[in-house]
Amino acid sequence: MRRILLVLGILAVAANMDAQMYDKLFADDYRIDTTQTRVLGLELDATAAFRDNEYTTPLTTGYTLPVGILAPRITYNPINQIHMEVGARAIFFAGANKYPSWAYHDIAYWKGDQYQHGFHILPWLRLQAEFFQDKADKSLSIVLGNIYGGQNHRLNDALWNPETNIIQDPEMGLQILWDLKHLHMDTWVNWQSFIYKLDTHQEAFTFGSNWIVKLRSRPKYQWSIPVQLIAQHRGGEQILANAGVQTMWNASVGGALRINNNRKVLSWQNYELNAVVTWQQAGKLWDHRNGFAIHAAAEWCLWQGLNFRAGYLCAPKHFVSLYGNTLFNTQSITQDISFDGNNTAYAHVSYGHCFAKHYTLGADISAYYTHLGKSAQTDKGDSRFNMNFGVYMRIDPTIVLKRFRK
């Protein structure tokens, strides 16, 4: 059975060599490697990126991210079904000299009042238990502490901006990962702000769930139905601030088709269509309580890691994405203004190259054409062209420190 699982793992790695660039860089394998049982290892996880957002739009402003992330950690599997990691994660931006001490990424503003200098560092702890490990098409994992977040959640473009992979704190809380032959489920709670008595900032956490139903299909044609949900809640009974309870939701349902051509040129194609909704259950952070959008996208692997993606988002009335690209919103984060609608067409070219399993380099460039509807401040719409580009590199090998006898 171990040989079978090892072969499947090798095939999974080979398939990942032809995956999307962000998956190559930021997604981690959450299946426990049974060949590393009772092996003490040191994982040297380092990411460097340079990303420039050239935005001229009333929705947001442009900015540049020269970022470095270091996340060294000790790994150990005492038995086949248990995995643990202990370490730290530090993030730093070129030219910055102070960082918030407890939370870098919030929605949409950080609320801390204490600083640490040089870089922003947090402890790292991940404990994972995996069931049904002897079955290749069935697994169930419970993860506590630092969960498999970010790109691992597989959220669509309307709900998730890949840039968040390099700017947010690592997600921490509880995660359940469930895989069957025709289903992938990822449900998690990311606890972002813990409060003590008389604190002046709010308790905050994000809840998310992604169900990908894999329909029966041939090897060449793979159909799936993604059902995705993400929400953020802010509250707390112990705080001094009279901020009130705020709860915001995004939900998405749609269909996706992947076509595998098994050749070097145009080796695969992806097509997807999703309906996305916004609901402000409590609070007044957004100007409107409900919103709706349709998102369509297609992606082609042109040649050995060179991908082209095109998409279109139509929000006929009001739509705000919790973690998505701000250019898809109808509400500005820099001005007290909202628009009746948003129609955004975009094109994305990316290249990802794996030198080996744990050494990845990627680059991308995106162009957006956004037309915003009328606002309360003006009777005219607003049309703008925006673009961004980035270069990324991640190195995360594991050094064996000691092998213990079984």
Short mmCIF file of C-alpha atoms in Angstrom, two decimals:
data_model
loop_
_atom_site.label_atom_id
_atom_site.label_comp_id
_atom_site.label_asym_id
_atom_site.label_seq_id
_atom_site.Cartn_x
_atom_site.Cartn_y
_atom_site.Cartn_z
CA MET A 1 0.00 0.00 0.00
CA ARG A 2 2.86 2.41 0.76
CA ARG A 3 4.24 1.86 -2.73
CA ILE A 4 0.86 2.66 -4.22
CA LEU A 5 0.58 5.87 -2.18
CA LEU A 6 4.13 6.83 -3.15
CA VAL A 7 3.36 6.37 -6.85
CA LEU A 8 0.19 8.46 -6.47
CA GLY A 9 2.23 11.14 -4.73
CA ILE A 10 4.74 11.21 -7.60
CA LEU A 11 1.89 11.50 -10.10
CA ALA A 12 0.41 14.35 -8.06
CA VAL A 13 3.74 16.18 -8.13
CA ALA A 14 4.00 15.64 -11.90
CA ALA A 15 0.47 17.00 -12.37
CA ASN A 16 1.33 20.02 -10.22
CA MET A 17 4.22 20.86 -12.57
CA ASP A 18 1.54 21.84 -15.07
CA ALA A 19 -0.74 23.60 -12.57
CA GLN A 20 -1.53 27.28 -12.31
CA MET A 21 1.34 29.54 -11.25
CA TYR A 22 -0.19 30.57 -7.90
CA ASP A 23 -0.85 26.92 -7.03
CA LYS A 24 2.78 26.06 -7.76
CA LEU A 25 4.00 28.88 -5.53
CA PHE A 26 1.59 29.06 -2.62
CA ALA A 27 -0.45 25.85 -2.31
CA ASP A 28 0.89 23.15 0.03
CA ASP A 29 0.24 19.42 -0.02
CA TYR A 30 -1.97 18.67 2.99
CA ARG A 31 -1.73 14.87 2.80
CA ILE A 32 0.64 13.47 5.44
CA ASP A 33 3.73 11.87 3.89
CA THR A 34 3.96 8.45 5.55
CA THR A 35 7.53 7.96 4.27
CA GLN A 36 8.60 10.68 6.73
CA THR A 37 7.24 8.97 9.86
CA ARG A 38 9.60 9.37 12.85
CA VAL A 39 11.81 11.70 10.82
CA LEU A 40 12.78 15.01 12.43
CA GLY A 41 13.11 17.67 9.73
CA LEU A 42 13.82 21.37 9.32
CA GLU A 43 11.71 23.04 6.64
CA LEU A 44 13.32 26.20 5.26
CA ASP A 45 10.39 28.10 3.78
CA ALA A 46 11.35 31.42 2.15
CA THR A 47 9.34 33.58 -0.26
CA ALA A 48 10.40 36.78 -1.99
CA ALA A 49 8.15 38.84 -4.22
CA PHE A 50 7.99 42.16 -6.05
CA ARG A 51 4.50 43.22 -7.08
CA ASP A 52 3.41 46.57 -8.50
CA ASN A 53 -0.23 47.63 -8.77
CA GLU A 54 -0.64 50.51 -11.22
CA TYR A 55 -4.20 51.51 -10.30
CA THR A 56 -5.92 54.76 -11.26
CA THR A 57 -9.48 54.23 -10.11
CA PRO A 58 -11.83 55.68 -7.49
CA LEU A 59 -12.12 52.17 -6.01
CA THR A 60 -8.57 52.02 -4.65
CA THR A 61 -5.06 53.41 -5.06
CA GLY A 62 -1.92 51.91 -6.54
CA TYR A 63 0.90 50.55 -4.41
CA THR A 64 4.05 48.42 -4.62
CA LEU A 65 4.89 45.35 -2.55
CA PRO A 66 8.61 44.49 -2.22
CA VAL A 67 8.08 41.69 0.28
CA GLY A 68 10.06 38.92 1.94
CA ILE A 69 8.64 36.06 4.05
CA LEU A 70 10.63 33.63 6.20
CA ALA A 71 8.86 30.68 7.82
CA PRO A 72 11.37 28.13 9.15
CA ARG A 73 9.86 25.30 11.17
CA ILE A 74 10.64 21.92 12.68
CA THR A 75 8.50 19.05 11.32
CA TYR A 76 7.87 15.62 12.81
CA ASN A 77 5.41 12.74 12.28
CA PRO A 78 5.43 10.56 15.44
CA ILE A 79 3.08 8.07 13.72
CA ASN A 80 1.68 7.74 10.18
CA GLN A 81 -1.50 9.68 10.94
CA ILE A 82 -0.10 12.58 12.99
CA HIS A 83 1.87 15.56 11.70
CA MET A 84 3.26 18.50 13.64
CA GLU A 85 5.14 21.70 12.81
CA VAL A 86 6.70 24.23 15.21
CA GLY A 87 8.44 27.42 14.14
CA ALA A 88 7.91 31.08 13.32
CA ARG A 89 6.88 33.24 10.39
CA ALA A 90 8.27 36.70 9.68
CA ILE A 91 7.22 39.15 6.96
CA PHE A 92 9.03 42.35 6.00
CA PHE A 93 8.66 45.02 3.33
CA ALA A 94 11.61 46.91 1.85
CA GLY A 95 11.78 50.37 3.40
CA ALA A 96 9.37 49.73 6.28
CA ASN A 97 10.62 50.34 9.83
CA LYS A 98 7.63 49.37 11.98
CA TYR A 99 4.96 46.68 11.89
CA PRO A 100 1.78 45.95 13.84
CA SER A 101 2.49 43.50 16.63
CA TRP A 102 -0.57 41.29 16.47
CA ALA A 103 -2.34 41.47 13.10
CA TYR A 104 -1.08 42.79 9.80
CA HIS A 105 -4.07 41.99 7.60
CA ASP A 106 -7.60 43.01 8.54
CA ILE A 107 -10.74 43.86 6.59
CA ALA A 108 -10.13 46.54 5.57
CA TYR A 109 -8.07 48.39 8.21
CA TRP A 110 -5.68 47.22 10.91
CA LYS A 111 -6.73 48.25 14.42
CA GLY A 112 -3.63 47.62 16.54
CA ASP A 113 -1.82 50.22 18.64
CA GLN A 114 1.48 48.47 19.38
CA TYR A 115 4.49 47.96 17.12
CA GLN A 116 7.47 45.70 16.66
CA HIS A 117 10.42 46.87 14.60
CA GLY A 118 12.39 45.34 11.72
CA PHE A 119 9.79 42.79 10.69
CA HIS A 120 6.44 41.34 11.69
CA ILE A 121 6.88 37.94 13.33
CA LEU A 122 4.40 35.41 14.68
CA PRO A 123 4.85 31.93 16.19
CA TRP A 124 3.89 28.93 14.04
CA LEU A 125 2.22 25.75 15.28
CA ARG A 126 0.37 23.16 13.20
CA LEU A 127 -1.06 19.87 14.53
CA GLN A 128 -2.78 17.56 12.05
CA ALA A 129 -4.55 14.22 12.32
CA GLU A 130 -5.46 12.25 9.18
CA PHE A 131 -7.96 9.40 8.88
CA PHE A 132 -8.45 6.77 6.15
CA GLN A 133 -4.82 7.15 5.16
CA ASP A 134 -4.65 3.69 3.58
CA LYS A 135 -7.16 4.68 0.87
CA ALA A 136 -5.91 6.70 -2.09
CA ASP A 137 -9.32 8.26 -2.94
CA LYS A 138 -10.52 8.92 0.62
CA SER A 139 -9.10 11.05 3.43
CA LEU A 140 -10.22 13.19 6.34
CA SER A 141 -7.88 15.64 8.08
CA ILE A 142 -8.38 17.75 11.21
CA VAL A 143 -5.94 20.66 11.45
CA LEU A 144 -5.49 22.87 14.51
CA GLY A 145 -3.26 25.92 14.86
CA ASN A 146 -1.88 27.24 11.58
CA ILE A 147 -4.17 25.80 8.92
CA TYR A 148 -3.59 25.21 5.21
CA GLY A 149 -4.85 28.64 4.14
CA GLY A 150 -4.56 31.09 1.30
CA GLN A 151 -4.23 29.41 -2.07
CA ASN A 152 -5.13 26.03 -0.56
CA HIS A 153 -8.76 27.15 -0.20
CA ARG A 154 -9.19 27.12 -4.01
CA LEU A 155 -11.58 30.09 -4.04
CA ASN A 156 -12.54 31.64 -7.39
CA ASP A 157 -11.33 35.04 -8.62
CA ALA A 158 -14.40 36.92 -7.40
CA LEU A 159 -13.83 35.76 -3.82
CA TRP A 160 -10.04 35.61 -3.60
CA ASN A 161 -7.20 37.88 -4.71
CA PRO A 162 -3.94 35.86 -5.04
CA GLU A 163 -2.02 38.92 -3.84
CA THR A 164 -3.32 38.11 -0.36
CA ASN A 165 -0.89 35.16 -0.30
CA ILE A 166 2.02 37.56 0.23
CA ILE A 167 0.49 40.16 2.57
CA GLN A 168 -1.74 38.46 5.13
CA ASP A 169 -0.87 36.81 8.41
CA PRO A 170 -0.88 33.00 8.30
CA GLU A 171 -4.37 31.69 8.99
CA MET A 172 -4.84 30.09 12.40
CA GLY A 173 -7.77 28.25 13.93
CA LEU A 174 -9.55 25.05 12.92
CA GLN A 175 -9.78 23.31 9.53
CA ILE A 176 -11.49 20.16 8.26
CA LEU A 177 -10.34 18.69 4.93
CA TRP A 178 -12.39 15.88 3.45
CA ASP A 179 -11.66 14.11 0.16
CA LEU A 180 -13.73 11.46 -1.59
CA LYS A 181 -13.63 10.19 -5.13
CA HIS A 182 -16.21 12.77 -6.24
CA LEU A 183 -15.86 15.44 -3.55
CA HIS A 184 -13.34 17.86 -2.07
CA MET A 185 -14.41 19.79 1.05
CA ASP A 186 -12.44 22.46 2.89
CA THR A 187 -14.10 24.14 5.89
CA TRP A 188 -12.19 26.45 8.21
CA VAL A 189 -12.28 29.14 10.89
CA ASN A 190 -9.47 31.70 10.84
CA TRP A 191 -9.34 33.53 14.17
CA GLN A 192 -7.85 36.94 13.41
CA SER A 193 -8.31 39.00 16.56
CA PHE A 194 -8.39 37.78 20.16
CA ILE A 195 -9.65 40.19 22.82
CA TYR A 196 -9.13 40.64 26.53
CA LYS A 197 -11.33 42.57 28.93
CA LEU A 198 -11.50 46.29 28.20
CA ASP A 199 -9.79 45.92 24.82
CA THR A 200 -10.42 48.73 22.33
CA HIS A 201 -10.39 46.58 19.19
CA GLN A 202 -12.97 44.00 18.15
CA GLU A 203 -12.90 40.23 18.17
CA ALA A 204 -12.73 39.10 14.53
CA PHE A 205 -12.74 35.79 12.71
CA THR A 206 -13.32 34.53 9.18
CA PHE A 207 -15.34 31.42 8.40
CA GLY A 208 -15.14 29.70 5.03
CA SER A 209 -16.24 26.54 3.26
CA ASN A 210 -15.54 25.22 -0.22
CA TRP A 211 -17.31 22.15 -1.61
CA ILE A 212 -16.16 20.95 -5.04
CA VAL A 213 -18.45 18.26 -6.39
CA LYS A 214 -16.60 16.27 -9.04
CA LEU A 215 -19.07 14.91 -11.57
CA ARG A 216 -18.53 11.59 -13.32
CA SER A 217 -16.49 12.33 -16.41
CA ARG A 218 -13.90 10.96 -18.80
CA PRO A 219 -10.16 11.54 -18.18
CA LYS A 220 -10.14 14.23 -20.87
CA TYR A 221 -13.24 16.10 -19.68
CA GLN A 222 -13.58 16.84 -15.96
CA TRP A 223 -16.76 18.59 -14.80
CA SER A 224 -17.21 20.03 -11.31
CA ILE A 225 -19.65 22.14 -9.32
CA PRO A 226 -17.94 24.50 -6.83
CA VAL A 227 -20.04 25.81 -3.93
CA GLN A 228 -18.11 28.39 -1.91
CA LEU A 229 -18.87 30.47 1.16
CA ILE A 230 -16.79 32.97 3.13
CA ALA A 231 -17.83 35.30 5.94
CA GLN A 232 -16.27 37.63 8.46
CA HIS A 233 -17.65 38.44 11.89
CA ARG A 234 -16.60 41.25 14.22
CA GLY A 235 -17.93 41.62 17.73
CA GLY A 236 -16.99 40.88 21.32
CA GLU A 237 -18.68 41.47 24.65
CA GLN A 238 -15.51 42.54 26.50
CA ILE A 239 -14.47 45.57 24.45
CA LEU A 240 -14.74 49.25 25.39
CA ALA A 241 -15.31 50.44 21.83
CA ASN A 242 -18.95 50.82 20.87
CA ALA A 243 -18.44 49.48 17.36
CA GLY A 244 -21.40 47.12 17.23
CA VAL A 245 -21.58 43.70 15.63
CA GLN A 246 -20.63 43.37 11.96
CA THR A 247 -21.13 40.22 9.90
CA MET A 248 -20.53 40.09 6.12
CA TRP A 249 -20.96 37.18 3.72
CA ASN A 250 -19.87 36.19 0.22
CA ALA A 251 -21.25 33.05 -1.42
CA SER A 252 -20.71 31.53 -4.85
CA VAL A 253 -22.09 28.64 -6.87
CA GLY A 254 -21.28 27.67 -10.44
CA GLY A 255 -19.81 25.14 -12.79
CA ALA A 256 -16.35 24.36 -14.14
CA LEU A 257 -14.90 22.28 -16.96
CA ARG A 258 -11.28 21.18 -17.38
CA ILE A 259 -10.13 19.70 -20.70
CA ASN A 260 -6.88 17.71 -20.67
CA ASN A 261 -5.29 17.52 -24.11
CA ASN A 262 -2.11 15.67 -23.01
CA ARG A 263 0.27 17.52 -25.29
CA LYS A 264 2.98 20.16 -24.88
CA VAL A 265 1.11 22.98 -26.63
CA LEU A 266 -2.30 23.82 -25.15
CA SER A 267 -2.01 20.92 -22.70
CA TRP A 268 -5.15 21.87 -20.76
CA GLN A 269 -8.04 24.33 -20.67
CA ASN A 270 -10.28 25.55 -17.82
CA TYR A 271 -13.70 27.17 -18.13
CA GLU A 272 -15.83 28.38 -15.23
CA LEU A 273 -19.00 30.35 -14.56
CA ASN A 274 -20.08 31.48 -11.08
CA ALA A 275 -22.90 33.46 -9.53
CA VAL A 276 -21.67 35.42 -6.50
CA VAL A 277 -23.68 37.20 -3.81
CA THR A 278 -22.93 39.70 -1.06
CA TRP A 279 -24.90 39.94 2.18
CA GLN A 280 -24.25 42.33 5.04
CA GLN A 281 -26.09 40.51 7.80
CA ALA A 282 -25.21 42.99 10.55
CA GLY A 283 -23.44 46.32 10.75
CA LYS A 284 -23.01 49.30 8.44
CA LEU A 285 -19.52 48.87 7.02
CA TRP A 286 -20.94 48.65 3.50
CA ASP A 287 -23.40 51.11 1.98
CA HIS A 288 -25.73 48.34 0.79
CA ARG A 289 -27.02 45.22 2.48
CA ASN A 290 -27.18 42.94 -0.59
CA GLY A 291 -25.25 42.53 -3.82
CA PHE A 292 -24.91 40.20 -6.78
CA ALA A 293 -22.41 39.48 -9.56
CA ILE A 294 -21.76 37.02 -12.38
CA HIS A 295 -18.18 35.95 -12.96
CA ALA A 296 -16.93 34.02 -16.01
CA ALA A 297 -13.33 33.00 -16.73
CA ALA A 298 -11.31 30.79 -19.05
CA GLU A 299 -7.68 29.73 -18.82
CA TRP A 300 -5.36 27.96 -21.23
CA CYS A 301 -1.94 26.44 -20.63
CA LEU A 302 -0.20 27.63 -23.77
CA TRP A 303 3.12 25.90 -23.28
CA GLN A 304 4.95 24.35 -20.29
CA GLY A 305 3.77 26.64 -17.51
CA LEU A 306 2.92 29.67 -19.69
CA ASN A 307 -0.77 30.36 -19.02
CA PHE A 308 -3.28 32.87 -20.34
CA ARG A 309 -6.45 33.67 -18.41
CA ALA A 310 -9.34 35.93 -19.42
CA GLY A 311 -12.35 36.81 -17.33
CA TYR A 312 -15.34 39.08 -16.96
CA LEU A 313 -17.23 40.20 -13.87
CA CYS A 314 -20.64 41.82 -14.15
CA ALA A 315 -22.14 43.33 -10.99
CA PRO A 316 -25.41 44.91 -12.17
CA LYS A 317 -26.10 46.60 -8.83
CA HIS A 318 -24.00 46.36 -5.67
CA PHE A 319 -21.23 43.88 -4.93
CA VAL A 320 -18.37 43.82 -2.41
CA SER A 321 -15.85 41.01 -2.11
CA LEU A 322 -14.30 40.30 1.30
CA TYR A 323 -11.00 38.92 0.00
CA GLY A 324 -11.28 39.50 -3.75
CA ASN A 325 -9.68 42.09 -5.97
CA THR A 326 -10.87 45.60 -5.08
CA LEU A 327 -11.35 46.34 -8.79
CA PHE A 328 -14.33 43.94 -8.73
CA ASN A 329 -16.19 45.95 -6.06
CA THR A 330 -18.84 48.62 -6.37
CA GLN A 331 -17.69 50.33 -3.16
CA SER A 332 -14.47 52.29 -2.79
CA ILE A 333 -12.04 51.57 0.03
CA THR A 334 -10.33 54.95 -0.30
CA GLN A 335 -13.37 57.22 -0.60
CA ASP A 336 -16.81 57.30 0.98
CA ILE A 337 -18.48 56.46 -2.31
CA SER A 338 -20.29 53.54 -3.94
CA PHE A 339 -21.36 52.90 -7.52
CA ASP A 340 -24.52 51.40 -9.01
CA GLY A 341 -22.64 48.69 -10.90
CA ASN A 342 -19.30 47.32 -12.01
CA ASN A 343 -18.34 45.67 -15.31
CA THR A 344 -14.72 44.51 -15.39
CA ALA A 345 -12.96 42.57 -18.13
CA TYR A 346 -9.46 41.32 -17.43
CA ALA A 347 -6.60 39.38 -18.99
CA HIS A 348 -3.84 37.62 -17.10
CA VAL A 349 -0.59 36.09 -18.38
CA SER A 350 1.52 34.03 -16.00
CA TYR A 351 4.54 31.78 -16.10
CA GLY A 352 5.53 29.33 -13.38
CA HIS A 353 8.65 27.19 -13.44
CA CYS A 354 9.55 24.46 -10.95
CA PHE A 355 13.31 23.88 -10.91
CA ALA A 356 12.57 20.96 -8.58
CA LYS A 357 9.78 20.01 -6.20
CA HIS A 358 10.57 22.75 -3.67
CA TYR A 359 12.08 25.49 -5.87
CA THR A 360 9.59 27.62 -7.82
CA LEU A 361 9.83 30.87 -9.77
CA GLY A 362 6.81 32.72 -11.15
CA ALA A 363 5.90 35.95 -12.92
CA ASP A 364 2.62 37.46 -14.07
CA ILE A 365 1.02 40.54 -15.59
CA SER A 366 -2.65 41.50 -15.55
CA ALA A 367 -4.71 44.14 -17.32
CA TYR A 368 -8.19 45.30 -16.24
CA TYR A 369 -10.78 47.46 -17.96
CA THR A 370 -13.37 48.59 -15.42
CA HIS A 371 -16.58 50.51 -16.08
CA LEU A 372 -18.37 51.74 -12.97
CA GLY A 373 -22.00 52.86 -12.93
CA LYS A 374 -23.36 56.07 -11.50
CA SER A 375 -22.78 57.12 -7.90
CA ALA A 376 -24.56 59.44 -5.49
CA GLN A 377 -21.84 62.03 -6.10
CA THR A 378 -22.06 62.05 -9.90
CA ASP A 379 -24.53 61.15 -12.62
CA LYS A 380 -21.75 59.85 -14.87
CA GLY A 381 -20.08 56.47 -14.95
CA ASP A 382 -16.34 55.95 -14.71
CA SER A 383 -14.17 53.85 -17.05
CA ARG A 384 -10.53 53.10 -16.28
CA PHE A 385 -7.69 50.87 -17.47
CA ASN A 386 -5.54 49.34 -14.70
CA MET A 387 -2.71 46.85 -14.60
CA ASN A 388 -0.36 45.02 -12.24
CA PHE A 389 2.66 42.78 -12.54
CA GLY A 390 4.70 40.66 -10.18
CA VAL A 391 7.70 38.35 -9.83
CA TYR A 392 7.72 35.68 -7.13
CA MET A 393 10.07 32.99 -5.86
CA ARG A 394 9.59 30.36 -3.18
CA ILE A 395 12.13 27.90 -1.79
CA ASP A 396 10.92 25.40 0.82
CA PRO A 397 13.14 22.30 1.06
CA THR A 398 13.17 20.08 4.15
CA ILE A 399 16.49 19.05 5.71
CA VAL A 400 16.48 15.73 7.56
CA LEU A 401 17.91 16.27 11.05
CA LYS A 402 17.45 12.81 12.50
CA ARG A 403 15.73 9.50 11.69
CA PHE A 404 14.39 7.64 14.70
CA ARG A 405 13.93 3.88 14.71
CA LYS A 406 10.35 2.70 14.36
#
